[in-house]
Structure formats: C-alpha cells, structure tokens
Short mmCIF file of C-alpha atoms and ligand atoms in Angstrom, two decimals:
data_model
loop_
_atom_site.label_atom_id
_atom_site.label_comp_id
_atom_site.label_asym_id
_atom_site.label_seq_id
_atom_site.Cartn_x
_atom_site.Cartn_y
_atom_site.Cartn_z
CA MET A 1 -137.63 -121.32 84.02
CA THR A 2 -136.74 -121.97 80.39
CA ALA A 3 -138.68 -125.20 80.51
CA GLY A 4 -141.74 -123.21 81.46
CA SER A 5 -141.41 -120.80 78.56
CA ALA A 6 -140.83 -123.55 76.00
CA CYS A 7 -143.91 -125.34 77.24
CA GLY A 8 -145.92 -122.14 77.45
CA TRP A 9 -145.38 -121.78 73.74
CA ALA A 10 -146.13 -125.48 73.30
CA ALA A 11 -149.42 -125.21 75.12
CA GLY A 12 -150.71 -123.03 72.28
CA VAL A 13 -150.57 -126.05 69.98
CA LEU A 14 -153.65 -128.23 69.87
CA GLY A 15 -153.56 -131.47 71.76
CA VAL A 16 -150.45 -130.73 73.77
CA VAL A 17 -150.39 -132.12 77.25
CA CYS A 18 -148.06 -130.48 79.72
CA LEU A 19 -147.47 -131.76 83.21
CA ALA A 20 -145.99 -129.48 85.82
CA LEU A 21 -143.55 -131.53 87.83
CA GLN A 22 -141.82 -130.44 90.99
CA PHE A 23 -138.98 -127.87 91.04
CA ASP A 24 -139.99 -125.94 87.94
CA SER A 25 -139.54 -128.98 85.77
CA ILE A 26 -142.26 -129.25 83.16
CA SER A 27 -142.74 -132.10 80.74
CA CYS A 28 -144.71 -131.51 77.53
CA HIS A 29 -146.14 -134.08 75.22
CA PHE A 30 -146.84 -133.19 71.58
CA PRO A 31 -148.74 -135.34 69.11
CA MET A 32 -147.03 -134.99 65.72
CA PHE A 33 -147.88 -136.28 62.25
CA GLY A 34 -145.66 -136.87 59.27
CA THR A 35 -146.38 -138.23 55.79
CA VAL A 36 -144.42 -141.27 54.67
CA ASN A 37 -141.49 -140.32 52.37
CA GLN A 38 -141.80 -136.69 53.44
CA SER A 39 -140.25 -134.84 56.34
CA VAL A 40 -141.32 -133.75 59.78
CA THR A 41 -139.90 -131.13 62.11
CA PHE A 42 -140.30 -131.32 65.85
CA PRO A 43 -140.54 -127.66 66.73
CA VAL A 44 -138.75 -126.37 69.79
CA SER A 45 -138.55 -122.82 70.82
CA SER A 46 -136.34 -122.16 73.79
CA SER A 47 -135.64 -118.75 75.17
CA ALA A 48 -132.10 -119.63 76.25
CA PRO A 49 -129.42 -120.68 73.74
CA PHE A 50 -128.51 -124.34 73.81
CA THR A 51 -125.11 -125.58 74.92
CA GLU A 52 -125.90 -129.25 74.49
CA ILE A 53 -128.74 -131.25 72.88
CA MET A 54 -129.65 -134.89 72.74
CA TRP A 55 -132.60 -136.29 70.79
CA THR A 56 -133.78 -139.81 71.48
CA LYS A 57 -136.27 -142.17 69.83
CA ASN A 58 -137.86 -144.48 72.41
CA ARG A 59 -134.68 -143.97 74.49
CA ASP A 60 -132.27 -144.78 71.62
CA LYS A 61 -130.04 -141.90 70.62
CA VAL A 62 -130.94 -140.15 67.38
CA LEU A 63 -128.25 -137.52 67.69
CA GLU A 64 -126.21 -135.54 70.17
CA TRP A 65 -124.47 -132.21 70.02
CA GLU A 66 -122.37 -129.95 72.23
CA ALA A 67 -121.49 -126.33 71.57
CA GLY A 68 -118.20 -126.16 69.70
CA SER A 69 -118.42 -129.62 68.19
CA SER A 70 -120.35 -131.11 65.32
CA VAL A 71 -123.61 -133.05 65.49
CA ARG A 72 -123.19 -136.79 65.95
CA VAL A 73 -125.96 -138.80 64.28
CA PHE A 74 -126.73 -142.46 65.01
CA PRO A 75 -128.22 -145.14 62.71
CA PRO A 76 -130.77 -145.40 61.18
CA PHE A 77 -130.88 -141.62 61.04
CA VAL A 78 -127.48 -140.95 59.47
CA GLY A 79 -128.00 -138.66 56.48
CA ARG A 80 -131.70 -138.33 57.23
CA VAL A 81 -131.89 -135.75 60.03
CA HIS A 82 -131.14 -132.11 60.55
CA LEU A 83 -130.65 -130.36 63.88
CA ASP A 84 -131.17 -126.65 64.20
CA THR A 85 -128.75 -125.95 67.04
CA THR A 86 -130.21 -122.48 67.60
CA SER A 87 -133.82 -123.54 68.11
CA GLY A 88 -133.20 -127.16 69.06
CA SER A 89 -135.67 -128.35 66.38
CA LEU A 90 -135.12 -131.76 64.82
CA THR A 91 -136.12 -132.55 61.23
CA ILE A 92 -136.37 -136.12 59.93
CA PHE A 93 -136.43 -136.58 56.14
CA ASN A 94 -137.79 -139.47 54.07
CA LEU A 95 -140.06 -140.75 56.82
CA THR A 96 -140.74 -144.46 57.06
CA TYR A 97 -143.46 -146.22 59.04
CA SER A 98 -140.79 -147.48 61.43
CA ASP A 99 -139.99 -143.90 62.42
CA GLU A 100 -143.26 -143.90 64.33
CA ALA A 101 -142.22 -143.52 67.99
CA ASP A 102 -141.79 -141.17 70.91
CA TYR A 103 -139.04 -138.61 70.36
CA LYS A 104 -137.55 -136.66 73.22
CA LEU A 105 -135.45 -133.57 73.38
CA ASP A 106 -133.09 -133.85 76.34
CA SER A 107 -131.36 -130.67 77.25
CA LEU A 108 -130.55 -128.76 80.39
CA SER A 109 -131.50 -125.58 78.52
CA SER A 110 -135.08 -126.54 77.73
CA GLY A 111 -136.17 -129.36 79.96
CA ASP A 112 -137.62 -132.46 78.41
CA ILE A 113 -140.01 -132.15 75.50
CA LEU A 114 -141.66 -135.27 74.19
CA PHE A 115 -143.16 -135.73 70.72
CA THR A 116 -145.24 -138.72 69.70
CA LEU A 117 -144.89 -139.22 65.95
CA LYS A 118 -147.49 -140.92 63.77
CA VAL A 119 -146.48 -141.60 60.16
CA ILE A 120 -149.47 -141.50 57.84
CA ASP A 121 -150.11 -142.22 54.18
CA PRO A 122 -150.55 -139.40 51.68
CA LEU A 123 -154.27 -138.61 51.63
CA PRO A 124 -156.00 -139.89 48.47
CA SER A 125 -158.98 -138.13 46.88
CA PRO A 126 -162.28 -139.38 48.27
CA THR A 127 -164.75 -141.30 46.11
CA LEU A 128 -168.34 -140.09 46.20
CA ASN A 129 -171.01 -142.68 45.82
CA CYS A 130 -174.77 -142.49 46.07
CA THR A 131 -177.46 -144.99 46.93
CA LEU A 132 -181.08 -144.44 46.07
CA ALA A 133 -184.09 -145.12 48.26
CA ALA A 134 -187.77 -144.31 47.73
CA GLU A 135 -187.54 -140.76 49.09
CA ASP A 136 -183.85 -140.20 49.71
CA ILE A 137 -180.47 -140.17 48.11
CA THR A 138 -177.65 -141.14 50.45
CA VAL A 139 -174.26 -139.84 49.38
CA ASN A 140 -171.19 -141.51 50.77
CA CYS A 141 -167.70 -140.05 50.82
CA ARG A 142 -165.10 -142.80 50.91
CA ILE A 143 -161.37 -143.10 51.35
CA PRO A 144 -159.91 -146.49 50.43
CA GLU A 145 -159.82 -148.91 53.38
CA SER A 146 -156.08 -149.29 52.83
CA TYR A 147 -155.46 -145.73 54.05
CA ASN A 148 -153.62 -146.22 57.33
CA PHE A 149 -155.20 -143.42 59.30
CA ILE A 150 -158.82 -143.74 58.27
CA GLN A 151 -160.34 -143.49 61.73
CA HIS A 152 -158.76 -140.07 62.33
CA LEU A 153 -160.16 -138.38 59.24
CA ASN A 154 -162.96 -135.90 59.41
CA TYR A 155 -165.39 -135.02 56.66
CA SER A 156 -167.19 -131.85 55.69
CA TRP A 157 -169.73 -131.12 52.97
CA ASN A 158 -170.45 -127.93 51.09
CA CYS A 159 -174.16 -128.36 51.05
CA PHE A 160 -176.95 -126.15 52.33
CA PRO A 161 -178.43 -127.57 55.53
CA ALA A 162 -181.83 -127.32 53.83
CA LEU A 163 -180.61 -129.75 51.17
CA CYS A 164 -178.32 -132.09 53.09
CA LYS A 165 -179.33 -133.86 56.26
CA ASN A 166 -176.71 -135.62 58.35
CA GLY A 167 -176.32 -139.29 57.64
CA SER A 168 -175.39 -141.91 60.19
CA ASN A 169 -171.86 -140.48 60.35
CA MET A 170 -169.82 -137.56 59.02
CA SER A 171 -168.92 -139.39 55.81
CA GLU A 172 -172.55 -139.54 54.71
CA VAL A 173 -175.34 -137.07 53.87
CA VAL A 174 -178.97 -137.69 53.01
CA ILE A 175 -180.80 -135.63 50.36
CA LYS A 176 -184.50 -135.73 49.57
CA ARG A 177 -185.14 -136.81 46.01
CA ASN A 178 -187.56 -133.98 45.33
CA ASN A 179 -184.80 -131.36 45.55
CA ASP A 180 -183.19 -129.66 42.59
CA LEU A 181 -180.77 -132.39 41.61
CA SER A 182 -178.91 -130.35 39.01
CA GLN A 183 -176.55 -129.07 41.69
CA GLU A 184 -173.30 -130.66 42.76
CA ILE A 185 -172.10 -131.37 46.25
CA ARG A 186 -168.53 -131.53 47.49
CA CYS A 187 -167.01 -133.64 50.20
CA THR A 188 -163.78 -132.49 51.83
CA VAL A 189 -161.73 -134.95 53.82
CA ASN A 190 -159.25 -133.62 56.37
CA SER A 191 -156.30 -135.57 57.68
CA PRO A 192 -154.13 -133.94 60.32
CA LEU A 193 -151.77 -132.90 57.48
CA SER A 194 -153.81 -132.27 54.37
CA LYS A 195 -157.21 -132.23 52.77
CA GLN A 196 -158.80 -133.51 49.58
CA THR A 197 -162.08 -132.60 47.93
CA SER A 198 -164.24 -134.47 45.42
CA LEU A 199 -167.57 -133.54 43.92
CA LEU A 200 -170.67 -135.30 42.70
CA VAL A 201 -173.47 -134.06 40.44
CA LEU A 202 -176.65 -135.23 42.15
CA ALA A 203 -178.47 -135.85 38.87
CA THR A 204 -176.12 -138.77 38.20
CA CYS A 205 -177.63 -140.55 41.22
CA VAL A 206 -181.09 -140.93 39.73
CA PRO A 207 -182.41 -142.41 36.49
CA ALA A 208 -182.92 -139.53 34.02
CA GLU A 209 -186.75 -139.58 34.12
CA ASN A 210 -186.76 -139.07 37.88
CA SER A 211 -184.51 -136.06 37.75
CA ARG A 212 -185.88 -132.58 38.11
CA SER A 213 -183.50 -131.58 35.39
CA ARG A 214 -185.89 -133.29 32.96
CA PHE A 215 -187.48 -129.85 32.64
CA ALA A 216 -184.30 -128.65 31.06
CA ILE A 217 -184.11 -131.80 29.00
CA ILE A 218 -187.68 -131.50 27.59
CA PRO A 219 -186.97 -129.05 24.74
CA ALA A 220 -183.71 -130.77 23.85
CA VAL A 221 -185.07 -134.31 23.77
CA VAL A 222 -188.82 -134.11 23.32
CA ILE A 223 -188.94 -131.75 20.34
CA PRO A 224 -186.73 -133.89 18.06
CA LEU A 225 -188.58 -136.94 19.38
CA VAL A 226 -192.00 -135.52 18.47
CA ALA A 227 -190.67 -134.35 15.11
CA GLY A 228 -189.31 -137.83 14.48
CA VAL A 229 -192.60 -139.50 15.40
CA ILE A 230 -194.58 -137.15 13.16
CA PHE A 231 -192.16 -137.73 10.32
CA LEU A 232 -192.44 -141.51 10.70
CA ALA A 233 -196.24 -141.37 10.90
CA VAL A 234 -196.46 -139.20 7.80
CA GLN A 235 -194.01 -141.41 5.95
CA LYS A 236 -195.96 -144.52 6.94
CA ARG A 237 -199.21 -142.94 5.86
CA PHE A 238 -197.80 -141.97 2.48
CA SER A 239 -196.20 -145.33 1.90
CA ALA A 240 -199.51 -147.01 2.85
CA MET A 241 -201.35 -144.77 0.40
CA TRP A 242 -198.78 -145.47 -2.27
CA GLN A 243 -199.04 -149.18 -1.54
CA ARG A 244 -202.85 -149.05 -1.80
CA ASN A 245 -202.61 -147.16 -5.07
CA ARG A 246 -200.33 -149.83 -6.41
CA GLU A 247 -202.70 -152.60 -5.24
CA ASN A 248 -205.71 -150.80 -6.61
CA ARG A 249 -204.20 -149.98 -9.98
CA PRO A 250 -204.58 -153.47 -11.58
CA GLN A 251 -208.22 -153.56 -10.44
CA LEU A 252 -208.82 -150.19 -12.01
CA THR A 253 -207.10 -151.16 -15.22
CA GLY A 254 -208.97 -154.48 -15.10
CA ALA A 255 -212.26 -152.63 -14.70
CA SER A 256 -211.48 -150.27 -17.53
CA ARG A 257 -210.82 -153.18 -19.86
C1 NAG B 301 -142.13 -143.99 49.31
O1 NAG B 301 -140.94 -144.07 48.56
C2 NAG B 301 -140.64 -145.39 48.14
C3 NAG B 301 -139.29 -145.38 47.48
O2 NAG B 301 -139.04 -144.15 46.84
C4 NAG B 301 -141.74 -145.86 47.19
O3 NAG B 301 -141.50 -147.19 46.80
C5 NAG B 301 -143.07 -145.80 47.92
O4 NAG B 301 -144.12 -146.14 47.02
C6 NAG B 301 -143.30 -144.43 48.47
N1 NAG B 301 -144.52 -144.46 49.25
C7 NAG B 301 -145.49 -143.57 49.14
C8 NAG B 301 -146.69 -143.78 49.98
O5 NAG B 301 -145.40 -142.61 48.39
C1 NAG B 302 -135.11 -139.39 50.05
O1 NAG B 302 -135.09 -140.59 49.31
C2 NAG B 302 -134.82 -140.43 47.96
C3 NAG B 302 -134.88 -141.80 47.31
O2 NAG B 302 -135.81 -142.61 47.89
C4 NAG B 302 -133.46 -139.80 47.77
O3 NAG B 302 -133.24 -139.56 46.40
C5 NAG B 302 -133.41 -138.47 48.51
O4 NAG B 302 -132.13 -137.93 48.43
C6 NAG B 302 -133.77 -138.68 49.94
N1 NAG B 302 -133.84 -137.39 50.57
C7 NAG B 302 -133.23 -137.14 51.72
C8 NAG B 302 -133.35 -135.75 52.23
O5 NAG B 302 -132.57 -137.99 52.31
C1 NAG B 303 -170.20 -147.11 44.31
O1 NAG B 303 -171.46 -147.72 44.08
C2 NAG B 303 -171.45 -148.68 43.07
C3 NAG B 303 -172.88 -149.13 42.85
O2 NAG B 303 -173.65 -148.97 43.98
C4 NAG B 303 -170.57 -149.82 43.46
O3 NAG B 303 -170.54 -150.76 42.44
C5 NAG B 303 -169.17 -149.28 43.68
O4 NAG B 303 -168.33 -150.31 44.14
C6 NAG B 303 -169.19 -148.17 44.70
N1 NAG B 303 -167.86 -147.61 44.78
C7 NAG B 303 -167.24 -147.46 45.91
C8 NAG B 303 -165.90 -146.82 45.82
O5 NAG B 303 -167.71 -147.82 46.98
C1 NAG B 304 -175.03 -132.31 61.40
O1 NAG B 304 -173.68 -132.42 61.75
C2 NAG B 304 -173.01 -131.19 61.96
C3 NAG B 304 -171.55 -131.46 62.22
O2 NAG B 304 -171.29 -132.79 62.48
C4 NAG B 304 -173.66 -130.46 63.11
O3 NAG B 304 -173.04 -129.21 63.29
C5 NAG B 304 -175.12 -130.27 62.81
O4 NAG B 304 -175.76 -129.69 63.92
C6 NAG B 304 -175.79 -131.61 62.49
N1 NAG B 304 -177.16 -131.36 62.06
C7 NAG B 304 -178.17 -132.15 62.40
C8 NAG B 304 -179.51 -131.77 61.86
O5 NAG B 304 -178.03 -133.13 63.13
C1 NAG B 305 -170.22 -144.55 58.10
O1 NAG B 305 -171.30 -145.47 58.04
C2 NAG B 305 -171.22 -146.39 56.98
C3 NAG B 305 -172.47 -147.23 56.96
O2 NAG B 305 -173.30 -146.93 58.03
C4 NAG B 305 -169.97 -147.24 57.15
O3 NAG B 305 -169.86 -148.15 56.07
C5 NAG B 305 -168.75 -146.33 57.19
O4 NAG B 305 -167.60 -147.11 57.46
C6 NAG B 305 -168.90 -145.28 58.27
N1 NAG B 305 -167.79 -144.36 58.15
C7 NAG B 305 -167.15 -143.87 59.18
C8 NAG B 305 -166.06 -142.91 58.88
O5 NAG B 305 -167.45 -144.17 60.33
C1 NAG B 306 -161.33 -131.55 60.83
O1 NAG B 306 -159.94 -131.68 60.85
C2 NAG B 306 -159.25 -130.48 60.60
C3 NAG B 306 -157.77 -130.82 60.56
O2 NAG B 306 -157.46 -131.95 61.27
C4 NAG B 306 -159.57 -129.46 61.68
O3 NAG B 306 -158.92 -128.25 61.39
C5 NAG B 306 -161.06 -129.23 61.70
O4 NAG B 306 -161.39 -128.37 62.76
C6 NAG B 306 -161.77 -130.56 61.88
N1 NAG B 306 -163.20 -130.33 61.78
C7 NAG B 306 -164.08 -130.94 62.56
C8 NAG B 306 -165.50 -130.62 62.29
O5 NAG B 306 -163.74 -131.73 63.41
#
C-alpha cells in the first residue's frame, strides 16, 4: 500500500490527478514548473525505504540506483541531477527548455509517479499603461509577448472595488475619470513560480488640467502665475508711462519756448 500513501500525500498538491488502478496500484500525475537555468525537484515521499529507483524522461533513462551501489546517471543529465535516495526525490539543475517532458519514478517501493514538467521563463515586471476615454481610464497590465507562458499568468490589482471596475479581462481595470486620481494602483502578476508587481500613479494618465490633483496644484502654480502677470502688467504700465513722458517732453519744452 505504499503507492497509496505516496499518492495520498500527492493528492494534497493542487492539480494532481491520481488514478486508482487494479490491485492497489495507483498512478499519480503531477504538473510541475521550473524556471529556465534554475532547478526543479520532483518531490516524492514514500513511507517505505527504497531499495531501487529508476527515473525516466519520456521513457529514456535519467538515472538508476540500487541499494549498495552508486547512482548511475545518463546523458544529457550527467552532472546536472541529484537523487535523494531516502525520499526518492529527483532534482534537475540548470534547466533548459528541452528538459520539458514527462518524468516518471519507477520503483517497486512507491509505485509509479508521473510528473509533467513545464520550463518557463523568469517572470519580468509588468508594464502598466493607461488609455483615456471620455469618462474612463483603462489601465492595462502587460507582460512582454515574448514571455513563454503568458496564457497561464493571472493578474490581481490592489484597488478598491469602488474605484476599479473589471475590464474585459483580468489584465485590465477601468476607472472613472472623476475619481481622486492622486492615488496609485498596483498590478501583481502571478506565474506558477513567482510574482511581480508594478505600480502606476493615475494622475499620469490624464492631462494635468483634467486631474483632480489640480486643487493641490493651484497654490503652487497659480500664485506665482498671478504674481508674474501682475508684475508684468505693472511693469508695462510704468514703461508706457515713462515712454509717454519721454514723447511728451519735447512738446512741453517746445511749448515753454
Ligand atoms: C540561461 O543561461 C544561459 C547561459 O548561462 C544564458 O545565455 C541565458 O540568457 C540564460 N537564460 C535566462 C532566461 O536567464
Ligand atoms: C549551471 O550552469 C552554470 C554555467 O552556465 C555553471 O557555472 C554551473 O556550475 C551550473 N550549475 C550546475 C548545478 O550544474
Ligand atoms: C503604452 O502606451 C503608449 C501610448 O499609448 C504606447 O506608445 C506604448 O507602446 C504602450 N506601452 C506598452 C508597453 O504597451
Ligand atoms: C471582477 O473580477 C473579480 C475577479 O476576477 C471578481 O471576483 C469580481 O466579482 C469581479 N467584479 C465584477 C464587478 O465583475
Ligand atoms: C486582455 O484584453 C486586451 C484587449 O481587449 C488584449 O490585448 C489582451 O491580450 C488581453 N489579455 C489577456 C491576458 O487575455
Ligand atoms: C493566481 O495564481 C496564483 C499562483 O499561481 C494562485 O495562488 C492564485 O490563487 C491565483 N489567483 C487567481 C485569482 O486565480
């Protein structure tokens, strides 16, 4: 029944599919993710100690081991794998895209356990972008198209529901323009292995005069502006007066002659 206990543990992991076959034999199927150039460990937890282990990749041998002898590793995994002979777990280092495959632990002690490995890019930071319509601001959270796992990402926003309405998909929110645009919103992108967050100050989405934050800007901008206008007007007035005086002076002197 060791197969059953290994799979019972496995069933606690999200997305695992276990099929009960006849005669106590149970086959489990784990989705696994690894980041390119990093490592991945296929976790096995068997209640009985192992006496022999074989790991295969799409039916090709990765390694084999028997109690009392050393682990024999096959290309292209030589120098790139580690077997924990106690737990049965296999670790692959320096992952490449060509490591993507089905991996199977074959052992009398545990039954078969199958892992399907996907090798994904490191997750970049999202780019936040906004587009302006009459009433609304639509904010988009984007990961470059080149990211190899883009359709499996999910997006979340730290934004009060009163402020942010759902857009046409998770990577988009819609905000009414008449909100307080001095706040910032954050988009968090989750891959199966990591997450990245970027933020956007909403005021940067609208031309300055349309922003609510103009109320904060009024004293800072308007006062010097008014002072400047008054100064220019006064200066113009004085220079006009001075000019007139200069024009009038010859007449006056002429008249006094
Ligand atoms: C993985 O490592 C190789 C060699 O060290 C490097 O050229 C490549 O850019 C790396 N890839 C990523 C996604 O980090
Ligand atoms: C991974 O690759 C780098 C060079 O690309 C190498 O220096 C390093 O030793 C490798 N690590 C393992 C565990 O094989
Ligand atoms: C963000 O929007 C600007 C203008 O609308 C556009 O030029 C730019 O390419 C967009 N950036 C991204 C990453 O989509
Ligand atoms: C917006 O989407 C979230 C998660 O996708 C959901 O929980 C929420 O109910 C949605 N709200 C509206 C108004 O559709
Ligand atoms: C969300 O919708 C926009 C436009 O409607 C589209 O360009 C984008 O690819 C979609 N994103 C996702 C994750 O579906
Ligand atoms: C998004 O993905 C993460 C990790 O893959 C997961 O923990 C989270 O529950 C997911 N959220 C939604 C709303 O699907």
